[in-house]
mmCIF file of C-alpha atoms and ligand atoms in Angstrom:
data_model
loop_
_atom_site.group_PDB
_atom_site.id
_atom_site.type_symbol
_atom_site.label_atom_id
_atom_site.label_comp_id
_atom_site.label_asym_id
_atom_site.label_seq_id
_atom_site.Cartn_x
_atom_site.Cartn_y
_atom_site.Cartn_z
ATOM 1 C CA UNK A 1 0.008 -0.050 0.006
ATOM 2 C CA UNK A 2 1.189 3.509 -0.839
ATOM 3 C CA UNK A 3 0.161 6.530 1.128
ATOM 4 C CA UNK A 4 1.136 10.172 0.678
ATOM 5 C CA UNK A 5 0.953 12.461 3.684
ATOM 6 C CA UNK A 6 0.408 16.064 2.712
ATOM 7 C CA UNK A 7 0.968 19.036 5.052
ATOM 8 C CA UNK A 8 0.014 22.573 4.369
ATOM 9 C CA UNK A 9 1.334 25.966 5.420
ATOM 10 C CA UNK A 10 3.218 26.483 8.738
ATOM 11 C CA UNK A 11 3.393 22.776 9.548
ATOM 12 C CA UNK A 12 7.149 22.979 8.812
ATOM 13 C CA UNK A 13 7.251 25.264 11.855
ATOM 14 C CA UNK A 14 5.992 22.513 14.178
ATOM 15 C CA UNK A 15 7.941 22.515 17.555
ATOM 16 C CA UNK A 16 8.515 26.266 17.086
ATOM 17 C CA UNK A 17 5.005 27.686 16.379
ATOM 18 C CA UNK A 18 2.515 27.948 19.312
ATOM 19 C CA UNK A 19 3.816 24.947 21.252
ATOM 20 C CA UNK A 20 0.985 25.114 23.692
ATOM 21 C CA UNK A 21 -1.387 24.353 20.785
ATOM 22 C CA UNK A 22 0.707 22.245 18.495
ATOM 23 C CA UNK A 23 3.303 20.638 20.863
ATOM 24 C CA UNK A 24 6.989 20.643 20.882
ATOM 25 C CA UNK A 25 7.655 17.849 18.373
ATOM 26 C CA UNK A 26 9.441 19.280 15.231
ATOM 27 C CA UNK A 27 8.320 18.593 11.646
ATOM 28 C CA UNK A 28 11.447 16.585 11.138
ATOM 29 C CA UNK A 29 10.408 14.384 14.264
ATOM 30 C CA UNK A 30 6.826 14.041 12.909
ATOM 31 C CA UNK A 31 8.240 12.926 9.567
ATOM 32 C CA UNK A 32 10.529 10.394 11.210
ATOM 33 C CA UNK A 33 7.725 9.029 13.393
ATOM 34 C CA UNK A 34 5.401 8.512 10.439
ATOM 35 C CA UNK A 35 8.201 6.858 8.339
ATOM 36 C CA UNK A 36 9.051 4.514 11.165
ATOM 37 C CA UNK A 37 5.527 3.539 11.773
ATOM 38 C CA UNK A 38 5.015 2.811 8.091
ATOM 39 C CA UNK A 39 8.272 0.858 7.890
ATOM 40 C CA UNK A 40 6.921 -1.386 10.617
ATOM 41 C CA UNK A 41 3.527 -1.767 8.944
ATOM 42 C CA UNK A 42 5.171 -2.344 5.525
ATOM 43 C CA UNK A 43 3.387 0.707 4.115
ATOM 44 C CA UNK A 44 5.109 2.646 1.374
ATOM 45 C CA UNK A 45 4.864 6.358 2.515
ATOM 46 C CA UNK A 46 5.852 9.820 1.318
ATOM 47 C CA UNK A 47 5.633 12.749 3.707
ATOM 48 C CA UNK A 48 5.416 16.219 2.025
ATOM 49 C CA UNK A 49 4.898 19.830 3.067
ATOM 50 C CA UNK A 50 4.290 23.118 1.252
ATOM 51 C CA UNK A 51 3.318 26.604 2.200
ATOM 52 C CA UNK A 52 1.713 27.085 -1.250
ATOM 53 C CA UNK A 53 -1.823 26.303 -2.147
ATOM 54 C CA UNK A 54 -1.063 25.341 -5.841
ATOM 55 C CA UNK A 55 1.791 23.092 -4.702
ATOM 56 C CA UNK A 56 -0.687 21.269 -2.497
ATOM 57 C CA UNK A 57 -3.062 20.850 -5.467
ATOM 58 C CA UNK A 58 -0.235 19.335 -7.494
ATOM 59 C CA UNK A 59 0.558 17.057 -4.581
ATOM 60 C CA UNK A 60 -3.012 15.841 -4.521
ATOM 61 C CA UNK A 61 -3.285 15.523 -8.245
ATOM 62 C CA UNK A 62 -0.079 13.377 -8.422
ATOM 63 C CA UNK A 63 -1.846 10.825 -6.218
ATOM 64 C CA UNK A 64 -4.114 9.865 -9.033
ATOM 65 C CA UNK A 65 -3.052 6.282 -10.127
ATOM 66 C CA UNK A 66 0.083 6.477 -7.962
ATOM 67 C CA UNK A 67 -1.173 6.307 -4.342
ATOM 68 C CA UNK A 68 -3.717 4.225 -2.519
ATOM 69 C CA UNK A 69 -4.476 6.729 0.217
ATOM 70 C CA UNK A 70 -3.903 10.396 1.301
ATOM 71 C CA UNK A 71 -3.460 11.796 4.714
ATOM 72 C CA UNK A 72 -3.889 15.561 4.629
ATOM 73 C CA UNK A 73 -3.447 18.336 6.993
ATOM 74 C CA UNK A 74 -3.941 21.434 4.881
ATOM 75 C CA UNK A 75 -3.373 23.799 7.830
ATOM 76 C CA UNK A 76 -5.106 27.176 7.272
ATOM 77 C CA UNK A 77 -6.145 26.176 3.769
ATOM 78 C CA UNK A 78 -8.570 23.784 5.379
ATOM 79 C CA UNK A 79 -10.740 26.792 6.144
ATOM 80 C CA UNK A 80 -10.496 28.559 2.766
ATOM 81 C CA UNK A 81 -9.628 26.250 -0.118
ATOM 82 C CA UNK A 82 -12.209 25.245 -2.668
ATOM 83 C CA UNK A 83 -9.146 24.179 -4.842
ATOM 84 C CA UNK A 84 -8.040 21.566 -2.387
ATOM 85 C CA UNK A 85 -11.585 20.209 -2.119
ATOM 86 C CA UNK A 86 -11.847 20.018 -5.912
ATOM 87 C CA UNK A 87 -8.421 18.328 -6.188
ATOM 88 C CA UNK A 88 -9.493 15.655 -3.717
ATOM 89 C CA UNK A 89 -12.753 15.124 -5.474
ATOM 90 C CA UNK A 90 -10.912 14.936 -8.838
ATOM 91 C CA UNK A 91 -8.560 12.118 -7.887
ATOM 92 C CA UNK A 92 -11.056 10.359 -5.666
ATOM 93 C CA UNK A 93 -8.279 8.644 -3.743
ATOM 94 C CA UNK A 94 -9.418 7.817 -0.214
ATOM 95 C CA UNK A 95 -8.304 10.707 1.955
ATOM 96 C CA UNK A 96 -8.264 11.258 5.750
ATOM 97 C CA UNK A 97 -8.206 14.846 7.144
ATOM 98 C CA UNK A 98 -6.015 15.403 10.173
ATOM 99 C CA UNK A 99 -5.636 18.364 12.580
ATOM 100 C CA UNK A 100 -3.209 18.313 15.388
ATOM 101 C CA UNK A 101 -5.503 20.675 17.437
ATOM 102 C CA UNK A 102 -9.136 20.327 18.161
ATOM 103 C CA UNK A 103 -10.221 22.715 15.351
ATOM 104 C CA UNK A 104 -14.015 22.287 16.176
ATOM 105 C CA UNK A 105 -13.406 23.757 19.647
ATOM 106 C CA UNK A 106 -11.247 26.796 18.534
ATOM 107 C CA UNK A 107 -12.153 29.999 16.739
ATOM 108 C CA UNK A 108 -15.337 29.977 14.600
ATOM 109 C CA UNK A 109 -13.370 30.245 11.311
ATOM 110 C CA UNK A 110 -11.506 27.049 12.108
ATOM 111 C CA UNK A 111 -14.784 25.207 12.445
ATOM 112 C CA UNK A 112 -15.312 25.304 8.705
ATOM 113 C CA UNK A 113 -13.447 22.672 6.667
ATOM 114 C CA UNK A 114 -13.804 22.921 2.820
ATOM 115 C CA UNK A 115 -12.160 19.551 2.387
ATOM 116 C CA UNK A 116 -14.124 17.483 4.948
ATOM 117 C CA UNK A 117 -16.843 16.355 2.502
ATOM 118 C CA UNK A 118 -14.177 14.789 0.256
ATOM 119 C CA UNK A 119 -12.543 12.889 3.136
ATOM 120 C CA UNK A 120 -13.547 9.423 4.427
ATOM 121 C CA UNK A 121 -12.682 10.373 8.017
ATOM 122 C CA UNK A 122 -11.543 13.460 10.070
ATOM 123 C CA UNK A 123 -9.227 13.216 13.094
ATOM 124 C CA UNK A 124 -8.821 16.376 15.133
ATOM 125 C CA UNK A 125 -7.180 17.055 18.469
ATOM 126 C CA UNK A 126 -5.211 13.929 18.841
ATOM 127 C CA UNK A 127 -1.913 15.723 18.367
ATOM 128 C CA UNK A 128 0.650 14.177 16.017
ATOM 129 C CA UNK A 129 -0.778 10.754 16.834
ATOM 130 C CA UNK A 130 -3.658 11.666 14.570
ATOM 131 C CA UNK A 131 -1.364 11.089 11.628
ATOM 132 C CA UNK A 132 -0.725 7.527 12.811
ATOM 133 C CA UNK A 133 -4.445 6.888 13.378
ATOM 134 C CA UNK A 134 -5.153 8.187 9.864
ATOM 135 C CA UNK A 135 -2.550 5.975 8.297
ATOM 136 C CA UNK A 136 -3.876 2.927 10.189
ATOM 137 C CA UNK A 137 -7.465 3.781 9.114
ATOM 138 C CA UNK A 138 -6.493 3.802 5.445
ATOM 139 C CA UNK A 139 -4.468 0.617 5.888
ATOM 140 C CA UNK A 140 -7.363 -1.175 7.672
ATOM 141 C CA UNK A 141 -9.779 0.018 4.955
ATOM 142 C CA UNK A 142 -7.641 -1.738 2.359
ATOM 143 C CA UNK A 143 -7.755 -5.215 3.950
HETATM 144 C C1 DQA B 1 -4.259 22.877 11.997
HETATM 145 C C2 DQA B 1 -5.352 23.789 12.375
HETATM 146 C C3 DQA B 1 -5.553 24.955 11.467
HETATM 147 O O1 DQA B 1 -6.574 25.757 11.864
HETATM 148 C C4 DQA B 1 -4.264 25.826 11.439
HETATM 149 O O2 DQA B 1 -4.382 26.809 10.542
HETATM 150 C C5 DQA B 1 -3.030 24.949 11.189
HETATM 151 C C6 DQA B 1 -2.979 23.657 11.841
HETATM 152 C C7 DQA B 1 -3.952 21.754 12.957
HETATM 153 O O3 DQA B 1 -3.221 20.813 12.590
HETATM 154 O O4 DQA B 1 -4.482 21.774 14.070
HETATM 155 O O5 DQA B 1 -2.091 25.444 10.546
HETATM 156 O O6 DQA B 1 -4.524 22.213 10.692
#
């Protein structure tokens, strides 16, 4: 099984940005943790990040025919991007939406997710563990 993990803007700042909300684990540590988990589960994984909306659209489109699942944390674009929603719908690769923080209990603008309707599951507020749960969900759906 091949999974692409796609992270949006400011997730490269993990460990530095608002540690009381997003924790002290760095993006490099998150990437390592995901890769190690997937190695153990014999899942082929690619972990990517971009601060640019169009790049994220490209990353989703490239999944068509090449990946069996997508784990996506679009960061702030979650709450603004019709383009990401359309890209997920276009490829129709099973996708799980992940947020480190509990977005539904934060500011009102974070309670809107444009991509949610194109995802098979949403995981919020489980910290970086949410990525592992999302990967396991996709892997368990496959069998
Ligand atoms: C986030 C929540 C978003 O509202 C925010 O803009 C982020 C991170 C999360 O993982 O909790 O950048 O997606």
